[in-house]
Short mmCIF file of C-alpha atoms in Angstrom, two decimals:
data_model
loop_
_atom_site.label_atom_id
_atom_site.label_comp_id
_atom_site.label_asym_id
_atom_site.label_seq_id
_atom_site.Cartn_x
_atom_site.Cartn_y
_atom_site.Cartn_z
CA MET A 1 38.97 3.63 10.38
CA GLN A 2 37.26 6.00 8.03
CA PHE A 3 36.36 9.69 8.28
CA SER A 4 35.03 12.27 5.85
CA PHE A 5 37.16 14.94 4.17
CA GLN A 6 36.04 17.70 6.53
CA HIS A 7 37.68 15.78 9.40
CA GLU A 8 41.16 15.35 7.93
CA TRP A 9 42.61 17.33 10.86
CA PHE A 10 40.81 15.00 13.31
CA VAL A 11 42.29 11.93 11.64
CA GLU A 12 45.75 13.45 11.92
CA TRP A 13 45.15 14.42 15.58
CA LEU A 14 43.79 10.95 16.38
CA LEU A 15 46.72 9.22 14.70
CA LEU A 16 49.25 11.38 16.54
CA THR A 17 47.68 11.44 20.02
CA VAL A 18 46.12 7.98 20.23
CA PHE A 19 48.32 5.89 17.96
CA GLY A 20 51.54 7.92 18.23
CA TYR A 21 51.76 7.96 14.42
CA ASP A 22 53.85 10.80 13.03
CA GLY A 23 53.94 9.73 9.38
CA LYS A 24 57.06 7.60 9.92
CA ASN A 25 56.30 5.53 13.02
CA THR A 26 54.40 2.44 11.90
CA THR A 27 54.13 0.63 15.25
CA PHE A 28 50.33 0.76 15.16
CA CYS A 29 49.43 1.92 11.66
CA THR A 30 49.92 0.01 8.43
CA GLY A 31 51.02 3.00 6.39
CA VAL A 32 49.91 6.37 5.16
CA ILE A 33 46.47 7.90 5.27
CA ASN A 34 44.64 7.04 2.06
CA CYS A 35 42.23 9.51 0.51
CA TYR A 36 39.48 8.52 -1.92
CA THR A 37 36.16 9.77 -3.27
CA SER A 38 33.17 7.48 -2.85
CA LYS A 39 30.46 6.86 -5.44
CA ASP A 40 28.26 9.44 -3.73
CA GLY A 41 30.93 12.11 -4.25
CA TYR A 42 32.20 12.37 -0.66
CA THR A 43 35.92 12.46 0.02
CA HIS A 44 37.06 10.05 2.74
CA TYR A 45 40.26 9.35 4.63
CA HIS A 46 41.13 5.79 5.55
CA PHE A 47 43.96 4.25 7.53
CA GLY A 48 44.61 0.78 8.81
CA THR A 49 46.00 -0.54 12.06
CA ARG A 50 48.33 -3.45 12.50
CA GLN A 51 47.14 -6.72 13.96
CA LEU A 52 48.55 -6.42 17.45
CA PRO A 53 47.48 -8.10 20.70
CA VAL A 54 46.06 -4.83 22.05
CA PHE A 55 43.79 -4.48 19.00
CA THR A 56 42.89 -8.16 18.98
CA LYS A 57 41.63 -7.82 22.57
CA LEU A 58 39.53 -4.82 21.56
CA ARG A 59 38.13 -6.62 18.53
CA LEU A 60 37.09 -9.57 20.68
CA LEU A 61 35.10 -7.16 22.86
CA PHE A 62 33.08 -5.74 19.96
CA TYR A 63 32.69 -8.63 17.50
CA ASN A 64 31.08 -12.00 18.12
CA GLU A 65 32.41 -15.35 16.88
CA ASP A 66 30.61 -14.79 13.54
CA GLY A 67 32.41 -11.46 13.02
CA ILE A 68 29.25 -9.44 13.69
CA LYS A 69 29.60 -6.12 15.52
CA VAL A 70 28.09 -6.29 19.04
CA ILE A 71 28.10 -4.38 22.31
CA THR A 72 28.14 -6.47 25.48
CA LYS A 73 28.29 -5.56 29.15
CA ALA A 74 31.86 -6.92 29.16
CA SER A 75 32.85 -4.58 26.33
CA LEU A 76 31.66 -1.60 28.37
CA GLU A 77 33.25 -2.48 31.73
CA ASN A 78 35.80 0.31 31.33
CA PHE A 79 33.47 2.75 29.55
CA THR A 80 33.98 6.23 31.02
CA ALA A 81 33.43 9.87 30.12
CA VAL A 82 36.62 9.61 28.03
CA SER A 83 35.09 6.71 26.08
CA LEU A 84 31.90 8.69 25.57
CA ALA A 85 33.89 11.70 24.36
CA TYR A 86 35.62 9.64 21.65
CA LEU A 87 32.33 7.96 20.72
CA LEU A 88 30.69 11.35 20.27
CA MET A 89 33.63 12.85 18.38
CA CYS A 90 33.61 9.93 15.94
CA ASP A 91 29.93 8.94 15.66
CA GLY A 92 27.96 11.75 17.30
CA TYR A 93 26.23 14.76 15.80
CA TRP A 94 24.09 17.70 16.92
CA SER A 95 20.63 18.17 15.40
CA GLU A 96 17.41 19.80 16.55
CA ASN A 97 18.86 20.71 19.97
CA THR A 98 19.92 17.18 20.82
CA ILE A 99 22.84 14.81 20.38
CA TYR A 100 22.55 11.65 18.32
CA ILE A 101 25.00 8.75 18.05
CA CYS A 102 25.15 6.86 14.75
CA THR A 103 24.72 3.25 15.85
CA GLU A 104 22.84 1.76 12.88
CA ASN A 105 25.40 -1.05 12.51
CA PHE A 106 24.54 -2.51 15.91
CA ASP A 107 21.55 -4.71 16.68
CA LEU A 108 18.84 -3.63 19.11
CA VAL A 109 20.17 -5.87 21.91
CA SER A 110 23.56 -4.15 21.66
CA LEU A 111 21.96 -0.70 21.67
CA LYS A 112 20.04 -1.51 24.82
CA VAL A 113 23.33 -2.45 26.51
CA LEU A 114 24.94 0.87 25.47
CA VAL A 115 21.85 2.87 26.46
CA GLY A 116 21.98 1.13 29.85
CA LYS A 117 25.62 2.17 30.30
CA LEU A 118 24.86 5.77 29.34
CA ARG A 119 22.04 5.78 31.89
CA GLU A 120 24.51 4.57 34.54
CA LEU A 121 26.44 7.78 33.81
CA GLY A 122 23.22 9.71 34.56
CA ILE A 123 22.41 10.45 30.92
CA VAL A 124 18.77 10.38 29.83
CA CYS A 125 18.68 8.65 26.45
CA GLY A 126 16.91 6.19 24.21
CA TYR A 127 17.06 5.00 20.63
CA LYS A 128 15.24 6.04 17.48
CA LYS A 129 14.57 3.99 14.34
CA ARG A 130 16.65 5.07 11.35
CA GLY A 131 16.46 3.00 8.16
CA ASP A 132 17.19 -0.62 9.03
CA GLY A 133 18.85 0.30 12.32
CA TYR A 134 18.64 2.64 15.28
CA ARG A 135 20.40 5.76 16.47
CA ILE A 136 20.89 6.65 20.09
CA ARG A 137 19.29 9.94 21.04
CA LEU A 138 20.45 11.86 24.10
CA SER A 139 17.46 13.70 25.52
CA SER A 140 17.45 17.48 25.34
CA ARG A 141 15.11 17.79 28.32
CA GLY A 142 16.16 19.51 31.51
CA SER A 143 19.86 19.59 32.23
CA ASN A 144 20.71 16.40 30.33
CA ILE A 145 22.73 18.05 27.53
CA ALA A 146 24.54 20.16 30.14
CA LEU A 147 25.46 16.94 31.97
CA VAL A 148 26.77 15.33 28.77
CA ARG A 149 28.84 18.42 28.02
CA LYS A 150 30.21 18.50 31.56
CA LEU A 151 31.25 14.84 31.28
CA VAL A 152 32.94 14.99 27.88
CA LEU A 153 34.21 18.53 27.27
CA PRO A 154 37.51 17.97 29.13
CA TYR A 155 38.32 15.23 26.59
CA PHE A 156 36.90 16.82 23.43
CA HIS A 157 39.07 18.31 20.72
CA SER A 158 38.16 21.99 20.45
CA LYS A 159 37.27 21.66 16.75
CA MET A 160 34.71 18.93 17.55
CA ILE A 161 32.61 20.77 20.12
CA TYR A 162 30.08 21.63 17.40
CA LYS A 163 28.91 18.02 17.87
CA LEU A 164 27.75 19.15 21.32
CA GLY A 165 25.85 22.14 19.96
CA LEU A 166 28.54 24.61 21.03
#
């Protein structure tokens, strides 16, 4: 997993609350958080997870037999407001009074599956071309953003609510 420098606290929170990693416990993580500066000058934090059956099951849900990242209906069977909250905290951002999800690494078929799942939650959304891929855009019309906030705020870290325009 990789996050930018400004989210160091989020990486630490994620490691502690989700993976139970306290800097010594290496049940899920392969070691310490590594920090590096990319060619474009951004500082990033990176940590690895061990190859465990729980992660192997998750990988099989989101990667096809060729190792290409995909989203299938099966991978979203247990997708809930909690899942959406983590997706938005990691890959979401607020811009021009709407919420976007960075999904450029997925193909259009996969995006349509995820958009369908979001619509099942009552969220009005679509996708927008960005470079060689697409980003999911959550509509800012009507009470849609209020619905998204209502669904995910109970699971959002307080320092990440800016991604919801708050």
